[in-house]
Coordinates of C-alpha atoms in Angstrom, one line a residue:
M279 CA 16.2 27.4 10.0
R280 CA 14.3 26.6 12.8
R281 CA 17.0 25.8 15.1
C282 CA 18.7 29.2 14.3
L283 CA 15.7 31.1 15.1
L284 CA 15.3 29.4 18.4
R285 CA 18.8 29.9 19.6
G286 CA 18.9 33.6 18.7
G287 CA 15.9 34.1 20.6
L288 CA 17.0 32.4 23.9
L289 CA 20.5 34.0 23.9
G290 CA 19.3 37.4 23.4
N291 CA 16.4 36.8 26.0
N292 CA 14.0 38.3 23.4
I293 CA 10.4 37.4 23.5
W294 CA 9.7 38.5 20.1
A295 CA 12.3 36.1 18.8
I296 CA 10.9 33.3 20.5
A297 CA 7.3 34.1 19.2
L298 CA 8.9 34.2 15.5
A299 CA 10.3 31.0 16.2
L300 CA 7.2 29.4 17.4
C301 CA 5.4 31.0 14.3
S302 CA 7.7 29.2 12.0
L303 CA 7.0 25.9 13.6
F304 CA 3.5 26.3 12.6
V305 CA 4.2 27.6 9.2
M306 CA 6.6 24.6 8.5
V307 CA 4.4 21.8 9.8
P308 CA 1.0 22.4 8.3
H309 CA -2.0 20.4 9.5
T310 CA -2.5 17.3 7.3
R311 CA -5.7 15.0 7.1
A312 CA -5.8 11.3 6.1
M313 CA -7.3 10.9 2.7
P314 CA -9.1 7.5 1.7
V315 CA -8.2 5.8 -1.6
G316 CA -9.5 7.7 -4.1
G317 CA -8.8 11.1 -2.6
Q318 CA -12.4 11.9 -1.7
P319 CA -13.2 11.6 1.9
D320 CA -17.0 12.3 1.6
V321 CA -17.9 10.2 -1.2
K322 CA -20.0 7.5 0.8
R323 CA -21.4 10.0 2.7
L324 CA -22.9 12.0 -0.1
F325 CA -23.9 8.6 -1.8
R326 CA -25.9 8.1 1.6
T327 CA -27.3 11.5 1.5
Q328 CA -29.4 10.8 -1.8
L329 CA -30.5 7.4 -0.2
E330 CA -31.7 9.3 3.0
K331 CA -33.5 11.8 0.8
P332 CA -35.5 9.9 -2.0
G333 CA -37.9 12.5 -2.8
E334 CA -35.2 15.2 -3.6
K335 CA -32.4 15.3 -6.4
V336 CA -29.2 15.5 -4.6
N337 CA -27.0 13.5 -6.6
L338 CA -26.6 10.4 -8.7
G339 CA -24.6 7.6 -7.5
L340 CA -23.8 3.9 -7.9
A341 CA -21.6 1.4 -5.9
Y342 CA -20.4 -1.8 -7.4
W343 CA -18.6 -5.0 -6.9
I344 CA -18.0 -8.1 -9.1
E345 CA -19.3 -11.6 -8.5
L346 CA -16.4 -13.9 -9.8
H347 CA -16.9 -17.6 -10.5
R348 CA -13.8 -19.4 -10.9
Q349 CA -13.1 -23.1 -10.8
G350 CA -16.3 -24.0 -8.7
K351 CA -16.0 -21.1 -6.3
V352 CA -17.3 -18.0 -6.1
Y353 CA -15.6 -14.8 -5.1
R354 CA -16.5 -10.9 -4.3
C355 CA -13.8 -8.6 -5.8
N356 CA -13.5 -5.4 -7.8
N357 CA -11.4 -4.7 -10.7
K358 CA -8.2 -4.5 -9.0
F359 CA -8.0 -8.2 -9.5
A360 CA -6.6 -9.8 -12.4
F361 CA -9.2 -12.1 -14.4
R362 CA -8.4 -15.6 -16.4
S363 CA -9.9 -17.0 -19.5
G364 CA -12.9 -19.3 -18.4
D365 CA -13.8 -16.9 -15.5
A366 CA -17.5 -15.8 -15.4
I367 CA -18.6 -12.5 -13.6
R368 CA -21.7 -10.5 -12.8
I369 CA -21.5 -7.0 -11.7
H370 CA -23.7 -6.1 -8.5
V371 CA -24.7 -2.7 -8.8
I372 CA -26.3 -0.6 -5.8
P373 CA -27.8 2.7 -7.1
N374 CA -28.4 5.7 -4.7
S375 CA -31.7 6.5 -6.7
D376 CA -34.2 4.8 -8.6
G377 CA -33.5 4.5 -12.3
Y378 CA -32.2 2.3 -15.1
A379 CA -28.9 0.3 -15.4
Y380 CA -27.0 -0.6 -18.3
I381 CA -23.7 -2.4 -19.2
F382 CA -21.9 -1.7 -22.5
L383 CA -18.6 -3.7 -23.8
K384 CA -16.9 -0.4 -24.6
S385 CA -13.7 -2.4 -25.8
G386 CA -13.3 -6.0 -25.8
S387 CA -9.8 -7.9 -26.1
R388 CA -10.6 -8.3 -29.8
G389 CA -12.0 -4.8 -30.3
D390 CA -15.6 -5.6 -30.2
R391 CA -18.4 -3.3 -28.9
A392 CA -22.2 -4.3 -27.7
V393 CA -24.7 -3.8 -25.2
L394 CA -24.3 -6.5 -22.8
F395 CA -27.4 -5.6 -20.7
P396 CA -30.3 -5.4 -21.3
N397 CA -30.6 -7.5 -24.1
P398 CA -32.9 -10.7 -25.1
K399 CA -30.0 -13.1 -23.9
S400 CA -28.9 -11.5 -20.8
G401 CA -32.1 -10.2 -19.5
T402 CA -34.5 -7.3 -20.3
D403 CA -35.5 -5.8 -17.1
N404 CA -33.1 -3.0 -16.1
R405 CA -35.2 -1.0 -13.8
V406 CA -33.5 -0.5 -10.5
L407 CA -34.5 1.0 -7.1
G408 CA -32.3 3.1 -4.9
G409 CA -30.5 1.1 -2.0
H410 CA -30.8 -2.4 -3.5
D411 CA -28.2 -4.9 -4.7
Y412 CA -28.7 -6.0 -8.4
A413 CA -26.7 -8.8 -9.9
L414 CA -26.4 -7.9 -13.7
P415 CA -26.9 -9.3 -16.2
T416 CA -30.0 -10.9 -14.6
A417 CA -30.4 -14.0 -16.8
A418 CA -26.3 -14.9 -17.7
R419 CA -23.0 -14.6 -16.6
L420 CA -20.5 -12.7 -18.6
K421 CA -17.6 -15.1 -19.5
F422 CA -14.0 -14.5 -20.4
D423 CA -12.7 -16.2 -23.5
N424 CA -9.5 -17.2 -24.7
D425 CA -8.1 -13.9 -26.0
A426 CA -6.3 -12.2 -23.3
G427 CA -6.3 -8.3 -23.0
T428 CA -7.8 -5.5 -21.3
E429 CA -11.7 -5.7 -21.4
I430 CA -13.3 -2.2 -20.7
L431 CA -17.1 -2.3 -19.6
T432 CA -19.2 0.7 -19.0
L433 CA -21.6 0.9 -16.2
V434 CA -24.5 3.3 -16.7
L435 CA -27.0 4.5 -14.5
S436 CA -29.7 7.0 -15.6
R437 CA -33.0 8.3 -13.8
K438 CA -34.7 7.8 -17.2
P439 CA -34.7 5.1 -19.9
I440 CA -31.9 5.8 -22.6
D441 CA -30.9 4.3 -26.0
M442 CA -27.4 2.9 -25.3
N443 CA -26.5 2.6 -28.9
R444 CA -27.3 6.3 -29.5
Y445 CA -25.9 7.3 -26.3
H446 CA -22.3 5.8 -26.8
S447 CA -22.1 6.6 -30.5
G448 CA -22.8 10.5 -29.5
G449 CA -19.8 10.5 -26.9
V450 CA -20.0 10.9 -23.4
V451 CA -18.6 14.1 -21.4
G452 CA -17.7 13.3 -17.9
R453 CA -17.1 9.5 -17.8
A454 CA -15.2 8.3 -14.7
Y455 CA -12.5 5.7 -15.4
V456 CA -11.6 3.0 -13.0
S457 CA -8.4 1.2 -14.1
S458 CA -7.2 -2.0 -13.1
A459 CA -4.2 -2.5 -10.5
Q460 CA -2.3 -4.3 -13.1
S461 CA -2.4 -1.9 -16.0
G462 CA -0.6 1.0 -13.9
A463 CA -3.0 3.6 -15.0
K464 CA -4.6 5.9 -12.7
D465 CA -8.4 6.3 -11.9
L466 CA -9.7 9.5 -13.9
V467 CA -12.5 11.2 -12.3
P468 CA -14.0 14.3 -13.8
T469 CA -14.0 17.2 -11.4
R470 CA -18.1 16.8 -11.1
M471 CA -17.7 13.1 -9.9
Q472 CA -16.0 11.4 -7.1
L473 CA -14.8 8.1 -6.7
C474 CA -13.5 5.7 -3.7
W475 CA -12.8 2.0 -3.5
D476 CA -12.3 -0.3 -0.8
D477 CA -9.8 -3.1 -0.1
P478 CA -9.6 -5.2 -3.5
A479 CA -8.5 -8.6 -1.8
P480 CA -11.1 -11.2 -2.9
V481 CA -13.7 -12.7 -0.3
I482 CA -15.3 -16.0 -0.8
I483 CA -19.1 -15.5 -1.1
P484 CA -21.5 -18.0 1.1
G485 CA -22.9 -20.9 -0.7
E486 CA -26.5 -19.7 -0.1
I487 CA -25.7 -16.2 -1.7
A488 CA -23.7 -17.7 -4.8
A489 CA -26.0 -20.8 -5.5
E490 CA -28.0 -19.5 -8.5
P491 CA -28.4 -21.6 -11.6
E492 CA -26.8 -20.2 -14.7
A493 CA -29.3 -19.3 -17.6
P494 CA -29.1 -21.3 -20.9
A495 CA -28.3 -19.0 -23.7
G496 CA -31.1 -16.9 -24.8
G497 CA -33.1 -17.8 -21.8
E498 CA -34.8 -15.7 -18.9
S499 CA -34.0 -17.0 -15.5
G500 CA -32.4 -16.2 -12.3
T501 CA -32.9 -13.0 -10.2
S502 CA -34.6 -10.1 -12.5
A503 CA -33.7 -6.5 -11.8
S504 CA -36.9 -6.2 -10.0
E505 CA -36.0 -8.8 -7.5
P506 CA -32.6 -7.7 -5.7
K507 CA -30.5 -9.8 -3.5
C508 CA -30.1 -9.2 -0.1
L509 CA -26.5 -9.6 1.2
P510 CA -25.3 -10.5 4.8
A511 CA -23.9 -7.2 6.6
D512 CA -20.3 -8.5 6.8
L513 CA -20.1 -8.5 3.1
N514 CA -21.5 -5.0 2.5
Q515 CA -18.1 -3.5 2.0
A516 CA -15.8 -6.0 0.5
G517 CA -14.5 -4.9 -2.8
M518 CA -16.9 -2.0 -3.1
V519 CA -16.3 0.9 -5.6
T520 CA -18.4 3.8 -5.2
V521 CA -18.9 6.7 -7.6
I522 CA -21.2 9.7 -7.7
H523 CA -22.0 12.6 -9.8
D524 CA -23.0 15.9 -8.5
D525 CA -25.4 16.7 -11.1
P526 CA -28.3 14.5 -10.3
D527 CA -29.9 15.0 -13.8
E528 CA -26.8 13.9 -15.5
V529 CA -26.3 10.1 -16.7
L530 CA -23.6 8.3 -14.6
S531 CA -21.2 6.6 -16.7
V532 CA -18.3 4.5 -15.4
D533 CA -15.6 2.8 -17.4
I534 CA -14.1 -0.3 -15.7
A535 CA -10.9 -1.7 -17.0
L536 CA -10.8 -5.7 -16.6
E537 CA -7.4 -7.0 -16.7
H538 CA -7.7 -10.3 -18.7
R539 CA -4.9 -13.0 -18.4
M540 CA -4.8 -16.4 -19.8

């Protein structure tokens, strides 16, 4: 089509035909813009906007990455990575506003459900401050058992304390779902939420960051939610997943599918 219009204009020496041909080029080749993974170009900017205006309610968001302990080494990754029986993890949560963080086992490989944090065995201090990195649970790591399958954890951030058992029994509207790469499913994000995630390749965490004694069952030790970790700048993006909810008064709920292999 493009070639015929141009030829007709030149042979007939008709300036209007040439103009039409040029217009057709612009119509047929629209302007495109590269989009980041997750399809949302402004998620991180919107996340930072709330951090820069702590006195205002702009939105509610969290960024997270997974601290993986495997065979004596510690890695930084996200759920676009297959986990194995015996692996132990904690989830690093960075909120963009002060609030309260929760971890709920929505569906274990054996079908079990439970509030993983806060509770007496994993730590009870779930108060978080905007812009700080918190390793959750605070007093223990979550360990994969010998039952392979898909484990679905729910990360929840709320500006006010909530009852997690009542919250989940009543159902949740507007939950983001972050699938694992192995499942083949797509990340599902409601219209009022936005999501992006960075390179899933695992990064080895330096020893000074990873060296933290594991808490005995039922004990309280390690970093509490009121004592956030500081991370070196070159690790600030590796494996990071960022989610925001544009309604600052809503509870932010993120389902994370963890692929569990033997």
